[in-house]
Short mmCIF file of C-alpha atoms in Angstrom, two decimals:
data_model
loop_
_atom_site.label_atom_id
_atom_site.label_comp_id
_atom_site.label_asym_id
_atom_site.label_seq_id
_atom_site.Cartn_x
_atom_site.Cartn_y
_atom_site.Cartn_z
CA UNK E 1 126.39 73.10 172.62
CA UNK E 2 127.34 72.78 176.26
CA UNK E 3 126.09 75.36 178.74
CA UNK E 4 128.15 76.69 181.63
CA UNK E 5 126.11 75.92 184.72
CA UNK E 6 127.38 78.68 187.01
CA UNK E 7 127.21 81.60 184.59
CA UNK E 8 129.10 84.61 185.88
CA UNK E 9 130.90 82.43 188.42
CA UNK E 10 128.95 83.98 191.29
CA UNK E 11 127.33 80.86 192.73
CA UNK E 12 128.80 79.27 195.86
CA UNK E 13 128.53 75.68 194.67
CA UNK E 14 130.35 73.12 192.55
CA UNK E 15 129.18 72.16 189.07
CA UNK E 16 129.61 68.79 187.36
CA UNK E 17 129.89 68.11 183.63
CA UNK E 18 129.93 65.07 181.37
CA UNK E 19 133.06 64.52 179.31
CA UNK E 20 131.36 65.57 176.08
CA UNK E 21 130.21 68.82 177.69
CA UNK E 22 133.76 69.55 178.82
CA UNK E 23 135.06 68.95 175.30
CA UNK E 24 132.49 71.39 173.91
CA UNK E 25 133.21 74.00 176.58
CA UNK E 26 136.95 73.65 176.04
CA UNK E 27 136.68 74.57 172.37
CA UNK E 28 135.48 78.11 173.06
CA UNK E 29 136.29 78.68 176.71
CA UNK E 30 139.09 81.17 176.14
CA UNK E 31 136.76 83.35 174.04
CA UNK E 32 133.20 82.79 175.21
CA UNK E 33 133.80 82.74 178.98
CA UNK E 34 135.02 85.51 181.25
CA UNK E 35 138.28 84.98 183.18
CA UNK E 36 136.27 84.38 186.36
CA UNK E 37 134.11 81.79 184.61
CA UNK E 38 137.19 80.04 183.21
CA UNK E 39 138.80 79.84 186.64
CA UNK E 40 135.55 78.57 188.14
CA UNK E 41 135.16 75.93 185.42
CA UNK E 42 138.75 74.76 185.88
CA UNK E 43 138.27 74.63 189.64
CA UNK E 44 135.00 72.70 189.39
CA UNK E 45 136.42 70.09 187.03
CA UNK E 46 139.55 69.70 189.14
CA UNK E 47 137.43 69.27 192.28
CA UNK E 48 135.56 66.47 190.50
CA UNK E 49 138.89 64.86 189.56
CA UNK E 50 140.07 65.02 193.17
CA UNK E 51 137.03 63.12 194.45
CA UNK E 52 137.10 60.56 191.63
CA UNK E 53 133.99 61.76 189.84
CA UNK E 54 135.81 62.97 186.74
CA UNK E 55 138.70 61.41 184.79
CA UNK E 56 141.84 63.53 184.90
CA UNK E 57 141.90 63.50 181.11
CA UNK E 58 138.84 65.77 181.15
CA UNK E 59 140.85 68.36 183.05
CA UNK E 60 143.72 68.12 180.57
CA UNK E 61 141.25 68.47 177.69
CA UNK E 62 139.94 71.63 179.32
CA UNK E 63 143.51 72.85 179.87
CA UNK E 64 144.18 72.46 176.14
CA UNK E 65 141.24 74.76 175.49
CA UNK E 66 142.74 77.46 177.69
CA UNK E 67 146.01 77.83 175.79
CA UNK E 68 144.79 80.81 173.78
CA UNK E 69 144.10 82.62 177.06
CA UNK E 70 146.71 85.13 178.18
CA UNK E 71 145.30 85.91 181.63
CA UNK E 72 147.89 84.97 184.23
CA UNK E 73 145.26 84.07 186.84
CA UNK E 74 143.61 81.59 184.46
CA UNK E 75 146.78 79.96 183.18
CA UNK E 76 148.31 79.88 186.65
CA UNK E 77 145.30 77.84 187.75
CA UNK E 78 146.09 75.38 184.96
CA UNK E 79 149.81 75.32 185.75
CA UNK E 80 149.19 74.56 189.43
CA UNK E 81 147.28 71.42 188.54
CA UNK E 82 149.74 70.39 185.84
CA UNK E 83 152.41 70.52 188.54
CA UNK E 84 150.28 68.34 190.80
CA UNK E 85 149.55 65.84 188.03
CA UNK E 86 153.20 65.66 187.07
CA UNK E 87 154.30 65.14 190.64
CA UNK E 88 151.66 62.75 191.95
CA UNK E 89 149.63 61.11 189.19
CA UNK E 90 152.05 60.32 186.36
CA UNK E 91 153.61 56.86 186.51
CA UNK E 92 157.27 56.54 185.60
CA UNK E 93 156.42 54.66 182.40
CA UNK E 94 154.21 57.54 181.25
CA UNK E 95 156.59 60.32 182.29
CA UNK E 96 157.93 61.00 178.80
CA UNK E 97 154.43 60.98 177.35
CA UNK E 98 153.31 63.58 179.86
CA UNK E 99 156.37 65.73 179.23
CA UNK E 100 155.73 65.58 175.50
CA UNK E 101 152.12 66.67 176.02
CA UNK E 102 153.22 69.59 178.21
CA UNK E 103 155.69 70.71 175.56
CA UNK E 104 153.19 70.38 172.71
CA UNK E 105 150.51 72.24 174.65
CA UNK E 106 152.51 75.08 176.16
CA UNK E 107 155.43 75.78 173.82
CA UNK E 108 153.20 77.84 171.47
CA UNK E 109 152.16 79.98 174.44
CA UNK E 110 155.80 80.55 175.38
CA UNK E 111 156.72 81.49 171.82
CA UNK E 112 153.81 83.93 171.67
CA UNK E 113 154.85 85.68 174.88
CA UNK E 114 158.59 85.33 174.30
CA UNK E 115 161.35 84.70 176.81
CA UNK E 116 162.40 88.35 176.94
CA UNK E 117 160.27 91.27 178.06
CA UNK E 118 159.49 94.03 175.59
CA UNK E 119 158.77 97.70 176.31
CA UNK E 120 155.15 98.40 177.10
CA UNK E 121 154.08 94.77 177.52
CA UNK E 122 151.31 93.83 179.93
CA UNK E 123 152.30 93.10 183.51
CA UNK E 124 150.48 89.78 183.08
CA UNK E 125 153.07 88.73 180.52
CA UNK E 126 155.86 89.03 183.09
CA UNK E 127 153.98 86.76 185.48
CA UNK E 128 153.13 84.30 182.71
CA UNK E 129 156.71 84.20 181.44
CA UNK E 130 157.99 83.06 184.82
CA UNK E 131 155.22 80.51 185.32
CA UNK E 132 155.67 79.13 181.79
CA UNK E 133 159.40 78.77 182.24
CA UNK E 134 158.83 76.78 185.42
CA UNK E 135 156.16 74.43 184.07
CA UNK E 136 157.88 73.85 180.72
CA UNK E 137 161.22 73.30 182.39
CA UNK E 138 160.13 71.10 185.28
CA UNK E 139 157.16 69.22 183.83
CA UNK E 140 158.03 69.38 180.14
CA UNK E 141 161.83 69.24 180.31
CA UNK E 142 161.66 71.44 177.23
CA UNK E 143 165.22 71.90 175.85
CA UNK E 144 164.63 75.56 175.01
CA UNK E 145 163.22 76.30 178.47
CA UNK E 146 166.15 74.48 180.10
CA UNK E 147 168.64 76.53 178.08
CA UNK E 148 166.87 79.80 178.87
CA UNK E 149 166.74 78.90 182.56
CA UNK E 150 170.46 78.12 182.73
CA UNK E 151 171.33 81.37 180.95
CA UNK E 152 169.09 83.46 183.23
CA UNK E 153 170.37 81.66 186.32
CA UNK E 154 173.98 82.43 185.48
CA UNK E 155 173.00 86.03 184.77
CA UNK E 156 171.22 86.19 188.14
CA UNK E 157 174.27 84.80 189.93
CA UNK E 158 176.45 87.45 188.29
CA UNK E 159 174.06 90.32 188.95
CA UNK E 160 170.86 89.59 190.88
CA UNK E 161 169.30 92.93 189.94
CA UNK E 162 169.60 92.28 186.19
CA UNK E 163 166.76 89.72 186.06
CA UNK E 164 163.14 90.19 187.10
CA UNK E 165 162.76 88.54 190.52
CA UNK E 166 159.89 86.22 189.52
CA UNK E 167 161.70 85.12 186.37
CA UNK E 168 164.94 84.65 188.28
CA UNK E 169 163.22 82.40 190.81
CA UNK E 170 161.67 80.27 188.07
CA UNK E 171 164.96 80.07 186.18
CA UNK E 172 166.86 78.92 189.25
CA UNK E 173 164.27 76.24 189.99
CA UNK E 174 164.41 74.87 186.44
CA UNK E 175 168.20 75.04 186.28
CA UNK E 176 168.46 73.20 189.59
CA UNK E 177 166.04 70.49 188.44
CA UNK E 178 168.46 69.73 185.63
CA UNK E 179 171.54 70.92 187.52
CA UNK E 180 174.92 69.32 188.12
CA UNK E 181 177.52 69.66 190.88
CA UNK E 182 179.12 72.66 189.19
CA UNK E 183 175.85 74.59 189.22
CA UNK E 184 175.22 73.53 192.81
CA UNK E 185 178.60 74.98 193.78
CA UNK E 186 177.76 78.19 191.92
CA UNK E 187 174.53 78.45 193.85
CA UNK E 188 176.25 77.89 197.19
CA UNK E 189 178.83 80.55 196.32
CA UNK E 190 176.04 82.95 195.40
CA UNK E 191 174.27 82.19 198.67
CA UNK E 192 177.36 82.96 200.73
CA UNK E 193 178.04 86.16 198.79
CA UNK E 194 174.41 87.39 198.85
CA UNK E 195 174.06 91.07 199.68
CA UNK E 196 170.40 91.04 200.72
CA UNK E 197 168.10 88.59 202.55
CA UNK E 198 165.96 88.32 199.41
CA UNK E 199 168.97 87.25 197.37
CA UNK E 200 170.16 84.83 200.06
CA UNK E 201 166.82 83.04 200.41
CA UNK E 202 166.28 82.89 196.66
CA UNK E 203 169.39 80.72 196.40
CA UNK E 204 168.79 78.97 199.72
CA UNK E 205 165.34 77.66 198.80
CA UNK E 206 166.51 76.56 195.36
CA UNK E 207 168.74 73.89 196.92
CA UNK E 208 165.90 71.33 197.38
CA UNK E 209 165.02 71.65 193.67
CA UNK E 210 168.02 69.61 192.52
CA UNK E 211 167.28 66.02 191.53
CA UNK E 212 170.75 64.46 191.84
CA UNK E 213 170.68 62.34 195.05
CA UNK E 214 174.25 63.27 195.94
CA UNK E 215 173.45 66.99 195.73
CA UNK E 216 170.27 66.56 197.75
CA UNK E 217 172.34 64.71 200.33
CA UNK E 218 174.64 67.72 200.53
CA UNK E 219 171.62 69.94 201.08
CA UNK E 220 170.37 67.79 203.95
CA UNK E 221 173.78 67.82 205.63
CA UNK E 222 173.98 71.58 205.11
CA UNK E 223 170.56 71.99 206.75
CA UNK E 224 171.72 70.57 210.09
CA UNK E 225 175.11 72.30 210.02
CA UNK E 226 176.05 75.38 212.03
CA UNK E 227 175.98 77.38 208.77
CA UNK E 228 172.17 77.36 208.77
CA UNK E 229 170.03 79.16 211.32
CA UNK E 230 167.66 76.95 213.29
CA UNK E 231 164.60 78.76 211.94
CA UNK E 232 165.74 77.95 208.38
CA UNK E 233 166.91 74.35 208.76
CA UNK E 234 163.47 72.76 208.51
CA UNK E 235 162.71 74.77 205.39
CA UNK E 236 165.47 72.94 203.55
CA UNK E 237 164.61 69.53 204.97
CA UNK E 238 160.90 70.00 204.22
CA UNK E 239 161.78 71.12 200.71
CA UNK E 240 163.67 67.90 200.01
CA UNK E 241 160.89 65.86 201.64
CA UNK E 242 158.43 67.49 199.23
CA UNK E 243 160.61 66.65 196.24
CA UNK E 244 159.75 63.61 194.14
CA UNK E 245 163.45 62.97 193.63
CA UNK E 246 164.37 63.47 197.27
CA UNK E 247 161.51 62.29 199.45
CA UNK E 248 162.87 58.81 200.23
CA UNK E 249 166.38 60.16 200.72
CA UNK E 250 165.06 62.91 203.00
CA UNK E 251 162.96 60.55 205.11
CA UNK E 252 165.87 58.15 205.55
CA UNK E 253 168.00 61.13 206.57
CA UNK E 254 165.43 62.37 209.09
CA UNK E 255 165.10 58.91 210.64
CA UNK E 256 168.84 58.42 210.99
CA UNK E 257 169.50 61.99 212.19
CA UNK E 258 166.39 62.50 214.33
CA UNK E 259 168.19 64.02 217.31
CA UNK E 260 170.29 66.29 215.07
CA UNK E 261 167.22 67.43 213.14
CA UNK E 262 165.44 68.28 216.39
CA UNK E 263 168.48 70.18 217.62
CA UNK E 264 169.05 72.03 214.35
CA UNK E 265 165.40 72.94 213.82
CA UNK E 266 164.56 74.15 217.29
CA UNK E 267 161.59 73.30 219.53
CA UNK E 268 159.09 72.85 216.70
CA UNK E 269 161.33 70.78 214.41
CA UNK E 270 159.74 67.40 215.03
CA UNK E 271 156.23 68.79 214.57
CA UNK E 272 157.26 70.40 211.28
CA UNK E 273 158.67 67.09 210.06
CA UNK E 274 155.32 65.45 210.82
CA UNK E 275 153.52 68.10 208.76
CA UNK E 276 156.04 67.80 205.91
CA UNK E 277 155.52 64.04 205.73
CA UNK E 278 152.01 64.80 204.48
CA UNK E 279 153.53 65.64 201.08
CA UNK E 280 154.36 61.96 200.48
CA UNK E 281 152.29 59.87 198.08
CA UNK E 282 153.89 56.46 198.50
CA UNK E 283 152.60 53.52 200.53
CA UNK E 284 156.04 52.38 201.65
CA UNK E 285 156.94 55.86 202.87
CA UNK E 286 153.57 56.18 204.59
CA UNK E 287 154.13 52.95 206.50
CA UNK E 288 157.66 53.99 207.38
CA UNK E 289 156.47 57.34 208.71
CA UNK E 290 153.70 55.69 210.71
CA UNK E 291 156.03 53.12 212.26
CA UNK E 292 158.74 55.64 213.09
CA UNK E 293 156.45 58.26 214.58
CA UNK E 294 154.61 55.63 216.58
CA UNK E 295 157.95 54.79 218.19
CA UNK E 296 159.09 58.44 218.41
CA UNK E 297 155.92 60.18 219.47
CA UNK E 298 155.60 63.93 219.03
CA UNK E 299 152.93 64.96 221.58
CA UNK E 300 152.55 68.43 220.07
CA UNK E 301 151.81 66.98 216.64
CA UNK E 302 149.28 64.21 217.24
CA UNK E 303 146.64 65.99 215.19
CA UNK E 304 149.17 66.88 212.49
CA UNK E 305 150.21 63.22 212.32
CA UNK E 306 146.63 62.10 211.68
CA UNK E 307 146.19 64.81 209.06
CA UNK E 308 149.43 63.82 207.31
CA UNK E 309 148.32 60.20 207.18
CA UNK E 310 144.97 61.30 205.74
CA UNK E 311 146.69 63.40 203.08
CA UNK E 312 148.99 60.56 202.07
CA UNK E 313 146.10 58.08 201.89
CA UNK E 314 144.02 60.56 199.92
CA UNK E 315 146.82 61.03 197.43
CA UNK E 316 147.33 57.29 197.09
CA UNK E 317 143.61 56.78 196.47
CA UNK E 318 143.62 59.51 193.84
CA UNK E 319 146.65 58.02 192.12
CA UNK E 320 144.99 54.60 192.06
CA UNK E 321 141.83 56.11 190.56
CA UNK E 322 143.47 58.35 187.98
CA UNK E 323 146.88 57.03 186.88
CA UNK E 324 145.52 54.35 184.56
CA UNK E 325 143.05 56.77 182.99
CA UNK E 326 145.82 59.33 182.57
CA UNK E 327 147.99 56.74 180.80
CA UNK E 328 145.14 55.96 178.38
CA UNK E 329 144.47 59.63 177.75
CA UNK E 330 148.15 60.33 177.02
CA UNK E 331 148.31 57.37 174.65
CA UNK E 332 145.26 58.68 172.82
CA UNK E 333 147.04 62.04 172.50
CA UNK E 334 150.12 60.36 171.03
CA UNK E 335 152.08 59.95 174.26
CA UNK E 336 151.93 57.14 176.78
CA UNK E 337 152.87 53.73 175.44
CA UNK E 338 153.60 55.15 171.99
CA UNK E 339 156.21 57.41 173.47
CA UNK E 340 157.52 54.59 175.62
CA UNK E 341 157.89 52.35 172.62
CA UNK E 342 159.83 55.03 170.76
CA UNK E 343 162.11 55.69 173.70
CA UNK E 344 162.64 51.98 174.39
CA UNK E 345 163.72 51.38 170.80
CA UNK E 346 166.60 53.83 171.13
#
């Protein structure tokens, strides 16, 4: 049996494990380890993945072992990394395989907790419900989660106080990810009719979550319009830059509207754009950013520029190290090329 190295989770150091040890720990982690130990183990394995010492499949194996856990802090740790993996490490050809794995792994958790709150339930369940809706909807494209999100979003737009705020935020994000022009228009109408700042910004910061290029283009144009305050403009632009679906569109927009972006975003706009570019994980975008910012220097953001380049290069290195292994792991789990073959035959 595998032994947890940092028992109690009190040591200020990282621990490394062989793949077989992780498999053994995963089998009983949700029962035999404390929540702190589970979080520490997840963090240690993820840290090893990030530096190339551990295959990402080991982390996903460990994540599978955490699905009987109902501690929001533990599962949120898992969800954060599933979001990262889905955004940065999954190749397009393995996308459906990854989504299928997310659905298979997390749908039982969602069914156990339920999509509706019940009297007397733990506060943790409310947090988990929102996080599950987001990860199943965005990374799993689970039909049930998508339907629940659309229903809750429409309910939120009718009466913002009728849906728990965390759940409403998750629902709007998921609905936008799969949203059409009609839903975009609903969201804009809700934004303009918002009665409180909280309600306004909930809708406002959902706009970058759409994946339709035309709708993201509308968001970028809206960001530099007189309808958006200068302190808010860069939030929208940065949101689209951070989006897998919108990053190329957003960078092309920033390049071609540089003066307008600087004017709309205020004195720190160009520096914020430099920071936001660090969310890219694409060699062509990296080179484009480097060339453009070398020609349009931002003196106040020289250090931020170097850091953004380092982040992009680090992400590219990680993707090179892990994407192939992830594809093999997904195929072994019944996704990957098997899923691709099924989808290609349709």
